[in-house]
DNA sequence: AGAGTTGTTGCGGGTTCCCGCAAGATTATT
DNA sequence: AATAATCTTGCGGGAACCCGCAACAACTCT
């Protein structure tokens, strides 16, 4: 069994390697890649279907790499291994994971035992496994009704890019007023108003982006990839 | 000589420790702290003046910790050791470093030799040392005229918080129109317009925040601390 | 089937934003 | 000291934003 480790941090990379050899005796070969682009190459060339993937990387992040890897070989099993429990990452993964594949998500703060468990469950057994810690963090402050639905999330992305209402309406196929309704519920769910708004009134759009970032609903990488998506959409319009 | 390592990542922490014992034989004791708050305590209790400080930490980040440590013991020598070359961090440090103290800034991607060099230069020799790599990254795309001055940076912070022009004017002691002028130059320097603006017009404020984040002029921690600052300012108004 | 809840859309208007124009004030240059 | 360049400030207006109101449509629950 060949395993690919995609991780740009030297220390973390060797840590995963050690955990791998300890936990999975069936591993015969371990390949390293220092960023997403190299990782894609290695997976393609080596026909590797078991991957441990960091999410934050300079050149090309883990989600993008995973998407193209899964596009070519949907049966690949990928264990994501990340510093943060950002909602944006989970959402990104949920959108690209194929039906018949296995994946997992483990925080880097998890114990070595937990990592080993996830390695076996995902890479060998083909299970789906998400670190409990992530759900705990993710639900923090989100009292059931505060979680964004997909439509709201899309509008949030467009807002974050700086699109104005009319453009969002066109891009998402809604009427102008509907977009504005979405914005209103966004403002509520993100807590744009409830802060110290009795004293001062704020710019809601900016505040929404601010809150979305601080609550880890989106992150800077989200902005970067969303920007690229926007460019392609603008090109073919 | 006692040295304090403030770092929440286990691997990085031991890596620094190893580099320390190799590079500085004069070190007699090494203390670890897993976040900024603990770090402050340890520095105070142990009367430690040589510190290696991570910047990204959950509880209390490195800049805040450094500020309060320097407030009590301005002669402390602190080597900052970070994953990113964000402008926000450099700016934050530049604002709080006392006249008569030594500090340094090294990227985690630097070689072990470079780290050792910085350890000696800052902690032992009391020099000021900033990784060359940082200046290279920092100037990326900033062609001399694109760098924000302090006044523009302040307005950017307020914008990012969602304050509207009138409030910014009050907080920063400018007239309304002056704030708006600052905003215009902000928009230019951040490249708000120059993108694909011939096709679509964007919401400048949101776009400014977006660009500021993507260009690493500010980061999410900046937003969080700025929010606390705003709260105290609002309280005593 | 009927009633209630939720989502979509248009209209209208108050507010904020963005910025051109122009008159002082300040700073830099020679 | 004189001139130029830059910064600050006020005014005014077009555009975008935010949202209350109200009419439908769609969906749920009994």
Coordinates of C-alpha atoms (C1' of nucleotides) in Angstrom, one line a residue:
Chain A
X1 CA 0.0 0.0 0.0
X2 CA 1.3 3.4 -1.0
X3 CA 0.5 6.5 0.9
X4 CA 1.0 10.1 -0.2
X5 CA 1.6 12.9 2.4
X6 CA 0.9 16.4 1.2
X7 CA 2.1 18.8 3.8
X8 CA 4.4 21.8 3.6
X9 CA 5.5 21.9 7.2
X10 CA 8.5 19.7 7.7
X11 CA 7.8 18.8 11.3
X12 CA 4.2 17.9 10.7
X13 CA 5.1 15.9 7.7
X14 CA 7.5 13.7 9.6
X15 CA 5.0 13.4 12.5
X16 CA 2.4 12.0 10.1
X17 CA 5.0 9.7 8.6
X18 CA 5.9 8.2 12.0
X19 CA 2.3 7.8 12.9
X20 CA 1.7 6.0 9.6
X21 CA 4.4 3.4 10.0
X22 CA 3.3 2.8 13.6
X23 CA -0.3 2.5 12.8
X24 CA -0.4 0.8 9.4
X25 CA 2.0 -2.1 8.9
X26 CA 0.5 -2.6 5.5
X27 CA 2.1 0.6 4.2
X28 CA 4.9 -0.3 1.8
X29 CA 5.8 3.1 0.5
X30 CA 5.4 6.7 1.6
X31 CA 5.6 9.7 -0.8
X32 CA 5.9 13.3 0.3
X33 CA 4.7 16.4 -1.5
X34 CA 5.3 19.9 -0.2
X35 CA 2.2 21.6 -1.8
X36 CA -1.0 20.8 -3.6
X37 CA 0.3 21.0 -7.1
X38 CA 3.1 18.5 -6.4
X39 CA 0.7 16.4 -4.6
X40 CA -1.6 16.1 -7.6
X41 CA 1.3 15.1 -9.7
X42 CA 2.5 12.4 -7.3
X43 CA -1.0 11.0 -6.9
X44 CA -1.4 10.8 -10.7
X45 CA 2.0 9.4 -11.4
X46 CA 2.2 6.9 -8.6
X47 CA -1.5 5.9 -8.9
X48 CA -1.9 6.5 -5.2
X49 CA -5.3 6.3 -3.6
X50 CA -4.5 6.8 0.0
X51 CA -3.6 10.4 0.9
X52 CA -3.0 12.5 4.0
X53 CA -3.6 16.1 3.0
X54 CA -2.8 19.4 4.8
X55 CA -5.3 22.1 4.0
X56 CA -3.3 25.3 4.4
X57 CA -0.5 25.4 1.8
X58 CA 1.1 28.2 -0.1
X59 CA 1.0 27.2 -3.7
X60 CA -2.3 25.3 -4.0
X61 CA -4.4 24.5 -1.1
X62 CA -5.6 21.1 0.0
X63 CA -9.2 21.5 -1.2
X64 CA -8.3 22.4 -4.7
X65 CA -5.8 19.6 -4.9
X66 CA -8.4 17.1 -3.5
X67 CA -10.9 18.3 -6.1
X68 CA -8.7 17.5 -9.0
X69 CA -7.4 14.3 -7.5
X70 CA -11.0 13.1 -7.0
X71 CA -11.9 14.2 -10.5
X72 CA -9.4 11.8 -11.9
X73 CA -9.7 9.0 -9.3
X74 CA -12.9 9.2 -7.3
X75 CA -12.1 6.2 -5.2
X76 CA -9.2 8.0 -3.6
X77 CA -9.2 8.0 0.2
X78 CA -8.1 11.3 1.6
X79 CA -7.6 12.2 5.3
X80 CA -7.6 16.0 5.7
X81 CA -5.4 17.1 8.5
X82 CA -5.6 20.8 9.4
X83 CA -4.9 23.4 12.0
X84 CA -8.3 24.9 12.0
X85 CA -11.9 23.9 12.2
X86 CA -13.1 26.5 9.8
X87 CA -16.5 26.1 8.5
X88 CA -15.3 27.1 5.1
X89 CA -13.1 24.0 4.8
X90 CA -15.8 21.6 5.8
X91 CA -18.2 23.2 3.4
X92 CA -15.6 23.1 0.6
X93 CA -14.9 19.4 1.3
X94 CA -18.6 18.5 1.5
X95 CA -19.1 20.0 -2.0
X96 CA -16.4 18.0 -3.7
X97 CA -16.4 14.6 -2.0
X98 CA -17.5 11.9 -4.5
X99 CA -20.2 9.4 -3.6
X100 CA -18.1 6.3 -3.4
X101 CA -15.0 7.6 -1.7
X102 CA -13.8 7.9 1.9
X103 CA -12.5 10.8 3.6
X104 CA -11.7 12.1 7.1
X105 CA -10.9 15.4 8.9
X106 CA -8.6 15.5 11.8
X107 CA -7.2 18.5 13.7
X108 CA -3.5 18.8 14.1
X109 CA -4.1 19.3 17.8
X110 CA -5.5 15.8 18.1
X111 CA -3.5 13.2 19.9
X112 CA -1.3 10.8 18.1
X113 CA -3.7 8.0 19.1
X114 CA -6.6 9.8 17.5
X115 CA -4.6 10.4 14.3
X116 CA -3.6 6.8 14.1
X117 CA -7.2 5.8 14.5
X118 CA -8.3 8.1 11.7
X119 CA -5.5 6.8 9.5
X120 CA -6.7 3.3 9.8
X121 CA -10.4 4.1 9.6
X122 CA -10.1 6.2 6.5
X123 CA -7.1 4.9 4.5
X124 CA -7.5 1.3 5.2
X125 CA -11.2 0.7 6.1
X126 CA -12.6 3.4 3.8
X127 CA -14.7 4.9 6.5
X128 CA -15.8 8.5 6.8
X129 CA -14.5 10.1 9.9
X130 CA -14.7 13.7 11.2
X131 CA -13.0 14.6 14.4
X132 CA -15.5 15.2 17.2
X133 CA -13.6 18.3 18.2
X134 CA -14.5 19.9 14.9
X135 CA -18.2 19.6 15.4
X136 CA -17.8 21.0 18.8
X137 CA -15.9 24.1 17.6
X138 CA -18.1 24.5 14.6
X139 CA -21.3 24.6 16.6
X140 CA -19.9 27.1 18.9
X141 CA -22.3 30.0 19.1
X142 CA -24.4 28.6 16.3
X143 CA -27.7 27.8 18.1
X144 CA -29.2 25.6 15.4
X145 CA -30.8 28.5 13.6
X146 CA -27.7 30.5 13.0
X147 CA -26.1 28.2 10.5
X148 CA -26.2 29.5 7.0
X149 CA -27.9 27.5 4.3
X150 CA -26.3 27.1 0.9
X151 CA -28.1 29.9 -0.7
X152 CA -27.2 32.3 2.0
X153 CA -23.6 31.1 1.9
X154 CA -23.4 31.9 -1.8
X155 CA -24.7 35.4 -1.3
X156 CA -22.2 35.8 1.4
X157 CA -19.4 34.8 -0.9
X158 CA -20.6 37.3 -3.5
X159 CA -20.9 40.0 -0.9
X160 CA -17.4 39.3 0.3
X161 CA -16.1 39.7 -3.3
X162 CA -17.7 43.1 -3.4
X163 CA -20.4 42.4 -5.9
X164 CA -23.4 44.6 -5.7
X165 CA -26.9 43.4 -5.3
X166 CA -27.8 43.5 -8.9
X167 CA -24.8 41.4 -9.9
X168 CA -25.5 38.9 -7.2
X169 CA -29.0 38.6 -8.4
X170 CA -27.8 37.9 -11.9
X171 CA -25.1 35.4 -10.9
X172 CA -27.3 33.4 -8.6
X173 CA -30.5 33.7 -10.6
X174 CA -32.6 35.5 -8.1
X175 CA -34.5 38.7 -8.1
X176 CA -32.9 41.8 -6.7
X177 CA -35.3 41.9 -3.7
X178 CA -34.6 38.3 -2.9
X179 CA -31.0 38.9 -2.8
X180 CA -31.7 41.7 -0.3
X181 CA -33.8 39.4 1.8
X182 CA -30.9 36.9 1.9
X183 CA -28.7 39.7 3.0
X184 CA -31.0 40.6 5.8
X185 CA -31.0 37.1 7.1
X186 CA -27.3 37.0 6.7
X187 CA -27.0 40.0 8.8
X188 CA -29.1 38.4 11.5
X189 CA -27.3 35.1 11.5
X190 CA -23.8 36.6 11.5
X191 CA -24.7 38.9 14.3
X192 CA -24.1 42.1 12.4
X193 CA -26.6 44.2 14.4
X194 CA -26.7 42.7 17.8
X195 CA -23.2 43.9 18.9
X196 CA -23.0 47.5 20.1
X197 CA -25.5 48.7 17.6
X198 CA -27.6 50.6 20.0
X199 CA -24.8 53.2 20.1
X200 CA -23.6 53.4 16.6
X201 CA -24.8 52.2 13.3
X202 CA -22.4 50.3 11.1
X203 CA -21.8 49.5 7.5
X204 CA -23.7 46.2 7.3
X205 CA -21.8 44.8 4.3
X206 CA -18.4 45.3 5.7
X207 CA -19.5 44.2 9.1
X208 CA -21.0 41.0 7.6
X209 CA -17.7 40.1 6.0
X210 CA -15.9 41.0 9.2
X211 CA -18.2 38.7 11.3
X212 CA -18.0 35.9 8.7
X213 CA -14.2 35.9 9.1
X214 CA -14.1 36.2 12.8
X215 CA -16.6 33.4 13.3
X216 CA -14.6 31.3 10.8
X217 CA -17.5 31.0 8.5
X218 CA -15.2 31.9 5.7
X219 CA -11.4 32.4 5.5
X220 CA -9.0 34.2 3.3
X221 CA -8.4 31.2 1.1
X222 CA -12.1 31.1 0.5
X223 CA -11.9 34.7 -0.8
X224 CA -9.0 33.8 -3.1
X225 CA -10.6 30.8 -4.7
X226 CA -14.0 32.6 -4.9
X227 CA -12.3 35.3 -6.8
X228 CA -11.0 32.9 -9.4
X229 CA -14.4 31.4 -9.7
X230 CA -15.8 34.9 -10.3
X231 CA -13.3 35.5 -13.0
X232 CA -14.3 32.5 -15.0
X233 CA -18.0 33.3 -14.5
X234 CA -17.4 36.8 -15.8
X235 CA -15.5 35.5 -18.8
X236 CA -18.3 33.3 -20.0
X237 CA -21.3 35.6 -19.5
Chain B
X1 CA 20.6 32.4 31.2
X2 CA 16.9 31.5 31.1
X3 CA 14.9 31.4 28.0
X4 CA 11.1 31.2 27.6
X5 CA 9.5 29.6 24.5
X6 CA 5.9 30.6 23.9
X7 CA 4.6 28.3 21.2
X8 CA 1.4 26.2 21.0
X9 CA 2.6 23.8 18.4
X10 CA 4.4 20.9 20.0
X11 CA 6.7 20.1 17.1
X12 CA 7.8 23.7 16.6
X13 CA 8.3 24.1 20.3
X14 CA 10.7 21.2 20.5
X15 CA 12.5 22.3 17.3
X16 CA 13.2 25.7 18.9
X17 CA 14.4 24.0 22.0
X18 CA 16.8 21.9 20.1
X19 CA 18.1 24.8 18.2
X20 CA 18.5 26.7 21.4
X21 CA 20.6 24.2 23.2
X22 CA 22.8 23.8 20.1
X23 CA 23.3 27.4 19.4
X24 CA 23.5 28.9 22.9
X25 CA 25.6 27.0 25.4
X26 CA 25.0 29.8 27.9
X27 CA 21.4 28.8 28.3
X28 CA 20.8 27.2 31.6
X29 CA 17.1 26.8 31.7
X30 CA 14.3 26.6 29.2
X31 CA 10.6 27.3 30.1
X32 CA 7.7 26.5 27.8
X33 CA 4.4 28.2 27.5
X34 CA 1.5 27.0 25.3
X35 CA -0.1 30.4 24.7
X36 CA 0.3 34.1 25.3
X37 CA -1.4 34.3 28.6
X38 CA 0.7 31.6 30.1
X39 CA 3.8 33.1 28.5
X40 CA 3.2 36.4 30.3
X41 CA 2.9 34.7 33.6
X42 CA 6.0 32.7 33.1
X43 CA 8.0 35.8 32.0
X44 CA 6.8 37.7 35.1
X45 CA 7.3 34.9 37.6
X46 CA 10.6 33.7 36.3
X47 CA 12.0 37.2 35.5
X48 CA 12.9 36.0 32.1
X49 CA 14.2 38.5 29.6
X50 CA 14.9 36.2 26.6
X51 CA 11.9 35.0 24.8
X52 CA 11.1 33.1 21.6
X53 CA 7.5 33.9 20.7
X54 CA 5.1 32.4 18.3
X55 CA 2.6 34.9 16.8
X56 CA -0.4 32.8 16.0
X57 CA -1.9 31.3 19.1
X58 CA -5.4 30.6 20.2
X59 CA -5.8 32.1 23.6
X60 CA -3.8 35.3 23.3
X61 CA -1.6 36.1 20.4
X62 CA 2.1 36.9 20.5
X63 CA 1.8 40.6 19.9
X64 CA -0.5 41.1 22.8
X65 CA 1.6 39.0 25.0
X66 CA 4.7 40.9 23.9
X67 CA 3.1 44.2 24.6
X68 CA 2.3 43.4 28.2
X69 CA 5.6 41.8 28.8
X70 CA 7.4 44.8 27.4
X71 CA 5.2 47.1 29.5
X72 CA 6.6 45.5 32.6
X73 CA 10.1 44.7 31.5
X74 CA 11.1 46.9 28.5
X75 CA 14.5 45.4 28.3
X76 CA 13.2 42.0 27.4
X77 CA 14.6 40.5 24.2
X78 CA 12.0 38.8 22.1
X79 CA 12.5 36.8 19.0
X80 CA 9.2 36.5 17.1
X81 CA 8.9 33.3 15.1
X82 CA 6.1 33.1 12.7
X83 CA 4.6 31.2 9.8
X84 CA 3.6 34.3 7.9
X85 CA 5.1 37.6 6.8
X86 CA 1.9 39.5 7.3
X87 CA 2.3 43.2 7.2
X88 CA -0.2 43.4 10.1
X89 CA 2.2 41.6 12.4
X90 CA 5.2 43.7 11.5
X91 CA 3.2 46.9 11.9
X92 CA 1.9 45.6 15.3
X93 CA 5.4 44.9 16.5
X94 CA 6.8 48.2 15.3
X95 CA 4.2 50.0 17.4
X96 CA 5.0 48.3 20.6
X97 CA 8.7 47.7 20.6
X98 CA 10.4 49.8 23.3
X99 CA 13.4 52.0 22.5
X100 CA 16.0 50.1 24.5
X101 CA 15.0 46.6 23.7
X102 CA 16.1 44.0 21.1
X103 CA 13.8 42.0 19.0
X104 CA 13.9 39.8 15.9
X105 CA 11.5 38.3 13.4
X106 CA 12.2 34.9 11.7
X107 CA 10.0 32.8 9.5
X108 CA 9.3 29.3 10.4
X109 CA 10.4 28.2 7.0
X110 CA 13.9 29.6 7.6
X111 CA 16.7 27.1 7.9
X112 CA 17.9 25.9 11.3
X113 CA 21.1 27.8 10.7
X114 CA 19.3 31.0 10.2
X115 CA 17.2 30.4 13.3
X116 CA 20.3 29.8 15.3
X117 CA 21.9 32.9 14.0
X118 CA 18.9 34.9 15.0
X119 CA 18.7 33.3 18.4
X120 CA 22.3 34.4 19.1
X121 CA 22.0 37.8 17.6
X122 CA 18.8 38.8 19.4
X123 CA 18.8 36.9 22.7
X124 CA 22.5 37.1 23.5
X125 CA 23.8 40.1 21.5
X126 CA 20.8 42.2 21.8
X127 CA 20.6 43.1 18.1
X128 CA 17.6 43.8 16.0
X129 CA 17.2 41.3 13.3
X130 CA 14.5 40.9 10.7
X131 CA 14.6 38.0 8.3
X132 CA 15.5 39.1 4.8
X133 CA 12.8 36.9 3.5
X134 CA 10.2 38.9 5.2
X135 CA 11.1 42.1 3.5
X136 CA 11.1 40.4 0.2
X137 CA 7.6 39.0 0.7
X138 CA 6.4 42.2 2.2
X139 CA 7.4 44.3 -0.8
X140 CA 5.7 41.9 -3.1
X141 CA 3.5 44.0 -5.4
X142 CA 4.1 47.1 -3.3
X143 CA 5.9 49.4 -5.6
X144 CA 7.1 51.9 -3.1
X145 CA 4.0 54.1 -3.4
X146 CA 1.6 51.4 -2.5
X147 CA 2.5 51.1 1.1
X148 CA -0.1 52.5 3.5
X149 CA 0.9 55.3 5.8
X150 CA -0.2 55.1 9.4
X151 CA -3.2 57.4 8.9
X152 CA -4.4 55.4 6.0
X153 CA -3.9 52.2 8.0
X154 CA -6.0 53.5 10.8
X155 CA -8.8 54.4 8.5
X156 CA -8.5 50.9 7.0
X157 CA -8.9 49.4 10.4
X158 CA -12.0 51.4 11.1
X159 CA -13.4 50.6 7.7
X160 CA -12.8 46.9 8.4
X161 CA -14.7 47.2 11.6
X162 CA -17.7 48.5 9.7
X163 CA -17.6 52.1 11.0
X164 CA -19.1 54.6 8.8
X165 CA -17.4 57.8 7.7
X166 CA -18.7 60.0 10.3
X167 CA -17.6 57.7 13.1
X168 CA -14.2 57.3 11.7
X169 CA -13.9 61.1 11.4
X170 CA -14.8 61.4 15.1
X171 CA -12.5 58.6 16.2
X172 CA -9.5 59.7 14.3
X173 CA -10.0 63.5 14.7
X174 CA -10.5 64.3 11.0
X175 CA -13.2 66.0 9.1
X176 CA -15.7 63.8 7.2
X177 CA -14.3 64.8 3.8
X178 CA -10.7 64.0 4.9
X179 CA -11.8 60.5 5.9
X180 CA -13.3 60.1 2.4
X181 CA -10.1 61.3 0.8
X182 CA -8.2 58.7 2.8
X183 CA -10.6 56.1 1.6
X184 CA -10.0 57.1 -2.0
X185 CA -6.3 56.7 -1.7
X186 CA -6.9 53.4 0.2
X187 CA -8.9 52.2 -2.7
X188 CA -6.1 53.1 -5.1
X189 CA -3.3 51.5 -3.0
X190 CA -5.2 48.3 -2.3
X191 CA -6.1 47.9 -6.0
X192 CA -9.8 48.1 -5.4
X193 CA -10.6 49.5 -8.9
X194 CA -8.0 48.2 -11.1
X195 CA -9.1 44.6 -11.2
X196 CA -11.9 43.8 -13.7
X197 CA -13.7 47.0 -12.9
X198 CA -14.2 47.9 -16.5
X199 CA -16.9 45.2 -16.6
X200 CA -18.6 45.5 -13.3
X201 CA -18.6 48.1 -10.5
X202 CA -18.0 46.8 -7.0
X203 CA -18.8 47.8 -3.5
X204 CA -15.6 49.6 -2.7
X205 CA -15.7 49.2 1.1
X206 CA -16.1 45.5 1.0
X207 CA -13.6 45.2 -1.8
X208 CA -11.1 47.2 0.2
X209 CA -11.4 44.8 3.1
X210 CA -11.1 41.8 0.8
X211 CA -8.0 43.2 -0.8
X212 CA -6.4 44.1 2.5
X213 CA -6.8 40.6 3.6
X214 CA -5.7 38.9 0.5
X215 CA -2.6 41.1 0.3
X216 CA -1.9 40.3 3.9
X217 CA -2.1 43.9 4.9
X218 CA -4.3 42.9 7.7
X219 CA -5.4 39.5 9.0
X220 CA -8.2 38.2 11.1
X221 CA -6.4 38.6 14.4
X222 CA -6.0 42.3 13.5
X223 CA -9.8 42.5 13.2
X224 CA -10.3 40.8 16.6
X225 CA -7.9 43.0 18.5
X226 CA -9.2 46.1 16.7
X227 CA -12.7 45.2 17.8
X228 CA -11.6 45.2 21.4
X229 CA -9.9 48.5 21.0
X230 CA -13.0 49.9 19.5
X231 CA -15.1 48.7 22.4
X232 CA -12.9 50.5 24.9
X233 CA -12.9 53.6 22.8
X234 CA -16.7 53.5 22.7
X235 CA -16.9 53.0 26.4
X236 CA -15.0 56.2 27.2
X237 CA -16.6 58.6 24.8
Chain C
dA1 C1' -59.4 21.3 1.6
dG2 C1' -58.3 25.2 4.6
dA3 C1' -55.2 27.8 7.4
dG4 C1' -50.9 29.1 8.7
dT5 C1' -45.9 29.5 7.7
dT6 C1' -42.2 30.6 4.7
dG7 C1' -40.1 32.4 0.5
dT8 C1' -40.2 35.6 -3.7
dT9 C1' -40.9 39.8 -5.9
dG10 C1' -42.1 45.0 -6.8
dC11 C1' -42.3 49.8 -5.1
dG12 C1' -40.9 53.7 -2.5
dG13 C1' -38.1 56.4 0.4
dG14 C1' -34.6 57.6 3.9
dT15 C1' -29.6 57.0 4.5
dT16 C1' -25.0 56.3 3.4
dC17 C1' -21.4 56.3 0.1
dC18 C1' -18.4 58.1 -3.5
dC19 C1' -16.3 61.7 -5.6
dG20 C1' -15.9 66.2 -8.7
dC21 C1' -15.2 71.0 -7.8
dA22 C1' -13.2 74.7 -5.6
dA23 C1' -11.4 77.5 -1.7
dG24 C1' -8.2 77.8 2.1
dA25 C1' -4.2 75.8 4.9
dT26 C1' 0.0 73.5 5.2
dT27 C1' 4.3 71.8 3.6
dA28 C1' 8.1 71.4 0.4
dT29 C1' 11.2 73.3 -3.0
dT30 C1' 14.1 76.7 -5.0
Chain D
dA1 C1' 10.7 84.9 0.6
dA2 C1' 8.2 83.2 -3.2
dT3 C1' 6.3 79.6 -5.7
dA4 C1' 4.7 75.0 -6.2
dA5 C1' 2.8 70.9 -4.6
dT6 C1' 0.0 68.6 -1.4
dC7 C1' -3.5 68.3 2.2
dT8 C1' -7.8 69.6 4.3
dT9 C1' -12.4 70.9 4.3
dG10 C1' -17.3 72.1 2.6
dC11 C1' -21.0 71.5 -0.8
dG12 C1' -23.7 69.0 -3.8
dG13 C1' -25.6 65.3 -6.4
dG14 C1' -25.9 60.6 -8.5
dA15 C1' -25.7 55.8 -7.2
dA16 C1' -26.1 52.1 -4.1
dC17 C1' -27.9 50.2 0.0
dC18 C1' -31.3 48.9 3.6
dC19 C1' -35.7 47.8 4.5
dG20 C1' -41.0 48.5 5.6
dC21 C1' -45.1 47.4 3.2
dA22 C1' -47.9 44.4 0.5
dA23 C1' -49.2 41.0 -3.0
dC24 C1' -48.4 36.3 -4.5
dA25 C1' -46.6 31.6 -4.7
dA26 C1' -45.3 27.3 -2.4
dC27 C1' -45.2 24.4 1.2
dT28 C1' -46.7 22.2 5.7
dC29 C1' -49.9 20.5 9.1
dT30 C1' -54.2 19.2 10.8

